[in-house]
Amino acid sequence: MSRKIKLIWDFRGPASAKTAEHHEIHLKEYILSEKLPLNITGHETYGEMHAVAFMVVNDDFMIAVRDALKPHRGELFSEQN
């Protein structure tokens, strides 16, 4: 079974929540255009000045997606996240 990697884009500032929400739309578009096998995306707000958008990819696709979309960071994804 392939590992799942959560790729994360951080946004900061007063518009961070809206920016993260909008960025998720583009992540979904990328998944469709590249026909990636997983379609897990989301956005989370951690306060007034910090929010993130994320997508989950199989380990097999991580390098290609990382190089194309340049996330700020990544972490192992588990269904409990």
Tab-separated table of N, CA, C and O in Angstrom:
chain	number	residue	atom	x	y	z
A	1	MET	N	0.837	-1.190	0.000
A	1	MET	CA	0.000	0.000	0.000
A	1	MET	C	0.878	1.248	0.000
A	1	MET	O	1.839	1.350	0.753
A	2	SER	N	0.550	2.184	-0.832
A	2	SER	CA	1.319	3.410	-0.976
A	2	SER	C	1.000	4.390	0.158
A	2	SER	O	-0.139	4.485	0.602
A	3	ARG	N	2.024	5.100	0.601
A	3	ARG	CA	1.798	6.124	1.618
A	3	ARG	C	1.040	7.293	1.007
A	3	ARG	O	1.129	7.552	-0.182
A	4	LYS	N	0.341	8.033	1.851
A	4	LYS	CA	-0.350	9.241	1.428
A	4	LYS	C	0.369	10.430	2.045
A	4	LYS	O	0.687	10.433	3.230
A	5	ILE	N	0.637	11.421	1.208
A	5	ILE	CA	1.357	12.616	1.628
A	5	ILE	C	0.414	13.818	1.530
A	5	ILE	O	-0.234	14.028	0.508
A	6	LYS	N	0.343	14.594	2.600
A	6	LYS	CA	-0.459	15.818	2.628
A	6	LYS	C	0.458	16.981	2.279
A	6	LYS	O	1.384	17.308	3.028
A	7	LEU	N	0.245	17.579	1.106
A	7	LEU	CA	1.012	18.742	0.672
A	7	LEU	C	0.274	19.991	1.125
A	7	LEU	O	-0.941	20.108	0.941
A	8	ILE	N	1.005	20.934	1.708
A	8	ILE	CA	0.390	22.068	2.406
A	8	ILE	C	0.940	23.395	1.878
A	8	ILE	O	2.149	23.555	1.727
A	9	TRP	N	0.022	24.320	1.639
A	9	TRP	CA	0.363	25.691	1.268
A	9	TRP	C	-0.115	26.602	2.394
A	9	TRP	O	-1.292	26.593	2.753
A	10	ASP	N	0.812	27.370	2.970
A	10	ASP	CA	0.495	28.290	4.068
A	10	ASP	C	0.174	29.678	3.513
A	10	ASP	O	0.846	30.151	2.589
A	11	PHE	N	-0.829	30.309	4.097
A	11	PHE	CA	-1.177	31.681	3.748
A	11	PHE	C	-1.278	32.482	5.036
A	11	PHE	O	-1.832	32.006	6.023
A	12	ARG	N	-0.733	33.680	5.005
A	12	ARG	CA	-0.711	34.519	6.207
A	12	ARG	C	-1.254	35.899	5.884
A	12	ARG	O	-1.170	36.356	4.756
A	13	GLY	N	-1.814	36.521	6.900
A	13	GLY	CA	-2.358	37.860	6.744
A	13	GLY	C	-3.862	37.859	6.923
A	13	GLY	O	-4.486	36.806	7.074
A	14	PRO	N	-4.463	39.048	6.899
A	14	PRO	CA	-5.898	39.151	7.170
A	14	PRO	C	-6.774	38.457	6.121
A	14	PRO	O	-7.902	38.088	6.411
A	15	ALA	N	-6.275	38.247	4.918
A	15	ALA	CA	-7.063	37.579	3.871
A	15	ALA	C	-6.692	36.103	3.716
A	15	ALA	O	-7.091	35.460	2.749
A	16	SER	N	-5.954	35.570	4.681
A	16	SER	CA	-5.429	34.204	4.536
A	16	SER	C	-6.523	33.150	4.380
A	16	SER	O	-6.390	32.226	3.577
A	17	ALA	N	-7.623	33.278	5.102
A	17	ALA	CA	-8.687	32.271	5.026
A	17	ALA	C	-9.313	32.245	3.636
A	17	ALA	O	-9.519	31.174	3.055
A	18	LYS	N	-9.613	33.412	3.095
A	18	LYS	CA	-10.198	33.480	1.748
A	18	LYS	C	-9.209	32.995	0.692
A	18	LYS	O	-9.589	32.341	-0.276
A	19	THR	N	-7.934	33.321	0.869
A	19	THR	CA	-6.916	32.893	-0.086
A	19	THR	C	-6.779	31.377	-0.073
A	19	THR	O	-6.709	30.742	-1.134
A	20	ALA	N	-6.760	30.778	1.102
A	20	ALA	CA	-6.661	29.318	1.211
A	20	ALA	C	-7.888	28.655	0.596
A	20	ALA	O	-7.767	27.641	-0.118
A	21	GLU	N	-9.050	29.202	0.849
A	21	GLU	CA	-10.287	28.654	0.278
A	21	GLU	C	-10.234	28.707	-1.250
A	21	GLU	O	-10.595	27.747	-1.935
A	22	HIS	N	-9.759	29.809	-1.794
A	22	HIS	CA	-9.652	29.952	-3.244
A	22	HIS	C	-8.571	29.019	-3.816
A	22	HIS	O	-8.754	28.433	-4.884
A	23	HIS	N	-7.481	28.885	-3.113
A	23	HIS	CA	-6.393	28.017	-3.577
A	23	HIS	C	-6.872	26.571	-3.698
A	23	HIS	O	-6.463	25.854	-4.617
A	24	GLU	N	-7.754	26.146	-2.805
A	24	GLU	CA	-8.283	24.785	-2.871
A	24	GLU	C	-9.006	24.536	-4.202
A	24	GLU	O	-8.929	23.436	-4.756
A	25	ILE	N	-9.673	25.546	-4.731
A	25	ILE	CA	-10.345	25.410	-6.026
A	25	ILE	C	-9.330	25.031	-7.100
A	25	ILE	O	-9.571	24.141	-7.921
A	26	HIS	N	-8.192	25.700	-7.090
A	26	HIS	CA	-7.150	25.404	-8.086
A	26	HIS	C	-6.543	24.017	-7.878
A	26	HIS	O	-6.192	23.343	-8.843
A	27	LEU	N	-6.432	23.596	-6.632
A	27	LEU	CA	-5.929	22.250	-6.370
A	27	LEU	C	-6.885	21.205	-6.937
A	27	LEU	O	-6.452	20.213	-7.549
A	28	LYS	N	-8.173	21.406	-6.771
A	28	LYS	CA	-9.170	20.489	-7.332
A	28	LYS	C	-9.092	20.465	-8.855
A	28	LYS	O	-9.197	19.406	-9.477
A	29	GLU	N	-8.896	21.630	-9.464
A	29	GLU	CA	-8.763	21.704	-10.919
A	29	GLU	C	-7.532	20.923	-11.384
A	29	GLU	O	-7.571	20.237	-12.404
A	30	TYR	N	-6.449	21.038	-10.641
A	30	TYR	CA	-5.217	20.318	-10.986
A	30	TYR	C	-5.441	18.807	-10.905
A	30	TYR	O	-5.015	18.066	-11.786
A	31	ILE	N	-6.108	18.350	-9.869
A	31	ILE	CA	-6.391	16.921	-9.712
A	31	ILE	C	-7.176	16.408	-10.916
A	31	ILE	O	-6.865	15.342	-11.464
A	32	LEU	N	-8.175	17.155	-11.339
A	32	LEU	CA	-8.972	16.744	-12.503
A	32	LEU	C	-8.147	16.746	-13.782
A	32	LEU	O	-8.201	15.794	-14.571
A	33	SER	N	-7.371	17.792	-13.986
A	33	SER	CA	-6.604	17.892	-15.233
A	33	SER	C	-5.516	16.835	-15.327
A	33	SER	O	-5.211	16.348	-16.409
A	34	GLU	N	-4.930	16.458	-14.191
A	34	GLU	CA	-3.857	15.465	-14.188
A	34	GLU	C	-4.375	14.051	-13.936
A	34	GLU	O	-3.588	13.101	-13.917
A	35	LYS	N	-5.685	13.925	-13.692
A	35	LYS	CA	-6.313	12.624	-13.443
A	35	LYS	C	-5.619	11.858	-12.308
A	35	LYS	O	-5.302	10.682	-12.416
A	36	LEU	N	-5.395	12.561	-11.202
A	36	LEU	CA	-4.769	11.943	-10.039
A	36	LEU	C	-5.762	11.024	-9.339
A	36	LEU	O	-6.962	11.300	-9.310
A	37	PRO	N	-5.281	9.921	-8.760
A	37	PRO	CA	-6.187	8.933	-8.173
A	37	PRO	C	-6.868	9.372	-6.877
A	37	PRO	O	-7.920	8.847	-6.545
A	38	LEU	N	-6.295	10.301	-6.147
A	38	LEU	CA	-6.924	10.778	-4.911
A	38	LEU	C	-7.538	12.142	-5.150
A	38	LEU	O	-7.044	12.925	-5.950
A	39	ASN	N	-8.615	12.423	-4.456
A	39	ASN	CA	-9.223	13.746	-4.592
A	39	ASN	C	-9.504	14.357	-3.219
A	39	ASN	O	-10.540	14.944	-2.998
A	40	ILE	N	-8.536	14.214	-2.332
A	40	ILE	CA	-8.672	14.775	-0.986
A	40	ILE	C	-8.017	16.154	-0.981
A	40	ILE	O	-6.813	16.281	-1.207
A	41	THR	N	-8.824	17.178	-0.750
A	41	THR	CA	-8.318	18.542	-0.629
A	41	THR	C	-9.039	19.199	0.545
A	41	THR	O	-10.006	18.659	1.071
A	42	GLY	N	-8.566	20.357	0.914
A	42	GLY	CA	-9.244	21.082	1.973
A	42	GLY	C	-8.542	22.381	2.290
A	42	GLY	O	-7.513	22.715	1.701
A	43	HIS	N	-9.124	23.098	3.212
A	43	HIS	CA	-8.493	24.302	3.746
A	43	HIS	C	-8.870	24.391	5.218
A	43	HIS	O	-9.929	23.925	5.628
A	44	GLU	N	-7.956	24.954	5.991
A	44	GLU	CA	-8.154	25.078	7.430
A	44	GLU	C	-7.673	26.452	7.869
A	44	GLU	O	-6.688	26.962	7.344
A	45	THR	N	-8.351	27.027	8.831
A	45	THR	CA	-7.964	28.315	9.376
A	45	THR	C	-7.480	28.104	10.805
A	45	THR	O	-8.160	27.465	11.603
A	46	TYR	N	-6.310	28.650	11.114
A	46	TYR	CA	-5.717	28.490	12.440
A	46	TYR	C	-5.786	29.757	13.270
A	46	TYR	O	-5.348	29.776	14.400
A	47	GLY	N	-6.316	30.799	12.718
A	47	GLY	CA	-6.438	32.076	13.415
A	47	GLY	C	-6.723	33.151	12.391
A	47	GLY	O	-6.877	32.873	11.205
A	48	GLU	N	-6.792	34.382	12.838
A	48	GLU	CA	-7.109	35.480	11.929
A	48	GLU	C	-6.022	35.719	10.891
A	48	GLU	O	-6.298	36.304	9.839
A	49	MET	N	-4.811	35.263	11.180
A	49	MET	CA	-3.682	35.590	10.314
A	49	MET	C	-2.994	34.375	9.705
A	49	MET	O	-1.929	34.515	9.099
A	50	HIS	N	-3.575	33.175	9.827
A	50	HIS	CA	-2.926	31.988	9.272
A	50	HIS	C	-3.974	30.977	8.823
A	50	HIS	O	-4.866	30.606	9.588
A	51	ALA	N	-3.849	30.541	7.574
A	51	ALA	CA	-4.712	29.499	7.030
A	51	ALA	C	-3.886	28.668	6.060
A	51	ALA	O	-2.831	29.105	5.590
A	52	VAL	N	-4.361	27.460	5.788
A	52	VAL	CA	-3.660	26.585	4.858
A	52	VAL	C	-4.656	25.981	3.871
A	52	VAL	O	-5.841	25.838	4.166
A	53	ALA	N	-4.133	25.635	2.709
A	53	ALA	CA	-4.849	24.794	1.748
A	53	ALA	C	-3.990	23.541	1.619
A	53	ALA	O	-2.768	23.586	1.779
A	54	PHE	N	-4.646	22.399	1.360
A	54	PHE	CA	-3.869	21.171	1.245
A	54	PHE	C	-4.492	20.226	0.236
A	54	PHE	O	-5.670	20.330	-0.105
A	55	MET	N	-3.657	19.325	-0.244
A	55	MET	CA	-4.118	18.216	-1.062
A	55	MET	C	-3.332	16.987	-0.663
A	55	MET	O	-2.185	17.089	-0.218
A	56	VAL	N	-3.947	15.834	-0.793
A	56	VAL	CA	-3.312	14.577	-0.431
A	56	VAL	C	-3.028	13.807	-1.716
A	56	VAL	O	-3.907	13.684	-2.579
A	57	VAL	N	-1.790	13.325	-1.840
A	57	VAL	CA	-1.392	12.542	-3.013
A	57	VAL	C	-0.761	11.236	-2.556
A	57	VAL	O	-0.232	11.141	-1.445
A	58	ASN	N	-0.806	10.244	-3.423
A	58	ASN	CA	-0.064	9.012	-3.172
A	58	ASN	C	1.418	9.304	-3.283
A	58	ASN	O	1.836	10.181	-4.053
A	59	ASP	N	2.204	8.566	-2.559
A	59	ASP	CA	3.657	8.717	-2.570
A	59	ASP	C	4.202	8.683	-4.001
A	59	ASP	O	5.133	9.410	-4.332
A	60	ASP	N	3.601	7.864	-4.858
A	60	ASP	CA	4.067	7.727	-6.244
A	60	ASP	C	3.974	9.037	-7.023
A	60	ASP	O	4.741	9.263	-7.956
A	61	PHE	N	3.046	9.903	-6.681
A	61	PHE	CA	2.816	11.150	-7.408
A	61	PHE	C	3.412	12.362	-6.712
A	61	PHE	O	3.383	13.467	-7.256
A	62	MET	N	3.969	12.175	-5.524
A	62	MET	CA	4.400	13.304	-4.705
A	62	MET	C	5.456	14.162	-5.406
A	62	MET	O	5.333	15.386	-5.439
A	63	ILE	N	6.471	13.559	-5.982
A	63	ILE	CA	7.559	14.329	-6.598
A	63	ILE	C	7.029	15.192	-7.750
A	63	ILE	O	7.335	16.379	-7.829
A	64	ALA	N	6.222	14.607	-8.620
A	64	ALA	CA	5.698	15.349	-9.770
A	64	ALA	C	4.811	16.506	-9.325
A	64	ALA	O	4.923	17.622	-9.845
A	65	VAL	N	3.937	16.261	-8.360
A	65	VAL	CA	3.045	17.318	-7.878
A	65	VAL	C	3.849	18.376	-7.137
A	65	VAL	O	3.633	19.579	-7.325
A	66	ARG	N	4.787	17.946	-6.324
A	66	ARG	CA	5.638	18.905	-5.586
A	66	ARG	C	6.367	19.834	-6.554
A	66	ARG	O	6.389	21.050	-6.370
A	67	ASP	N	6.959	19.256	-7.595
A	67	ASP	CA	7.716	20.071	-8.547
A	67	ASP	C	6.815	21.011	-9.345
A	67	ASP	O	7.213	22.127	-9.673
A	68	ALA	N	5.598	20.573	-9.649
A	68	ALA	CA	4.682	21.397	-10.438
A	68	ALA	C	4.039	22.505	-9.608
A	68	ALA	O	3.897	23.635	-10.075
A	69	LEU	N	3.649	22.198	-8.371
A	69	LEU	CA	2.839	23.134	-7.578
A	69	LEU	C	3.578	23.810	-6.427
A	69	LEU	O	3.058	24.747	-5.833
A	70	LYS	N	4.743	23.330	-6.084
A	70	LYS	CA	5.613	23.943	-5.071
A	70	LYS	C	4.925	24.232	-3.732
A	70	LYS	O	4.817	25.390	-3.298
A	71	PRO	N	4.457	23.186	-3.055
A	71	PRO	CA	3.873	23.400	-1.726
A	71	PRO	C	4.929	23.903	-0.753
A	71	PRO	O	6.131	23.724	-0.975
A	72	HIS	N	4.494	24.526	0.324
A	72	HIS	CA	5.426	25.037	1.324
A	72	HIS	C	5.969	23.936	2.213
A	72	HIS	O	7.080	24.037	2.729
A	73	ARG	N	5.167	22.882	2.408
A	73	ARG	CA	5.610	21.782	3.258
A	73	ARG	C	4.726	20.565	3.011
A	73	ARG	O	3.748	20.644	2.280
A	74	GLY	N	5.085	19.470	3.632
A	74	GLY	CA	4.302	18.251	3.504
A	74	GLY	C	4.431	17.412	4.764
A	74	GLY	O	5.344	17.617	5.572
A	75	GLU	N	3.500	16.485	4.919
A	75	GLU	CA	3.538	15.578	6.067
A	75	GLU	C	2.812	14.294	5.686
A	75	GLU	O	2.014	14.278	4.742
A	76	LEU	N	3.106	13.245	6.417
A	76	LEU	CA	2.384	12.008	6.188
A	76	LEU	C	0.918	12.208	6.548
A	76	LEU	O	0.594	12.885	7.527
A	77	PHE	N	0.033	11.626	5.747
A	77	PHE	CA	-1.389	11.784	5.969
A	77	PHE	C	-1.952	10.468	6.498
A	77	PHE	O	-1.637	9.397	6.007
A	78	SER	N	-2.760	10.591	7.524
A	78	SER	CA	-3.500	9.426	8.002
A	78	SER	C	-4.968	9.816	8.045
A	78	SER	O	-5.309	11.001	8.126
A	79	GLU	N	-5.825	8.857	7.970
A	79	GLU	CA	-7.267	9.126	7.925
A	79	GLU	C	-7.742	9.858	9.182
A	79	GLU	O	-8.794	10.470	9.167
A	80	GLN	N	-6.970	9.819	10.276
A	80	GLN	CA	-7.351	10.522	11.500
A	80	GLN	C	-7.076	12.010	11.430
A	80	GLN	O	-7.518	12.748	12.282
A	81	ASN	N	-6.308	12.491	10.439
A	81	ASN	CA	-5.973	13.927	10.336
A	81	ASN	C	-7.192	14.773	10.188
A	81	ASN	O	-8.128	14.594	9.609
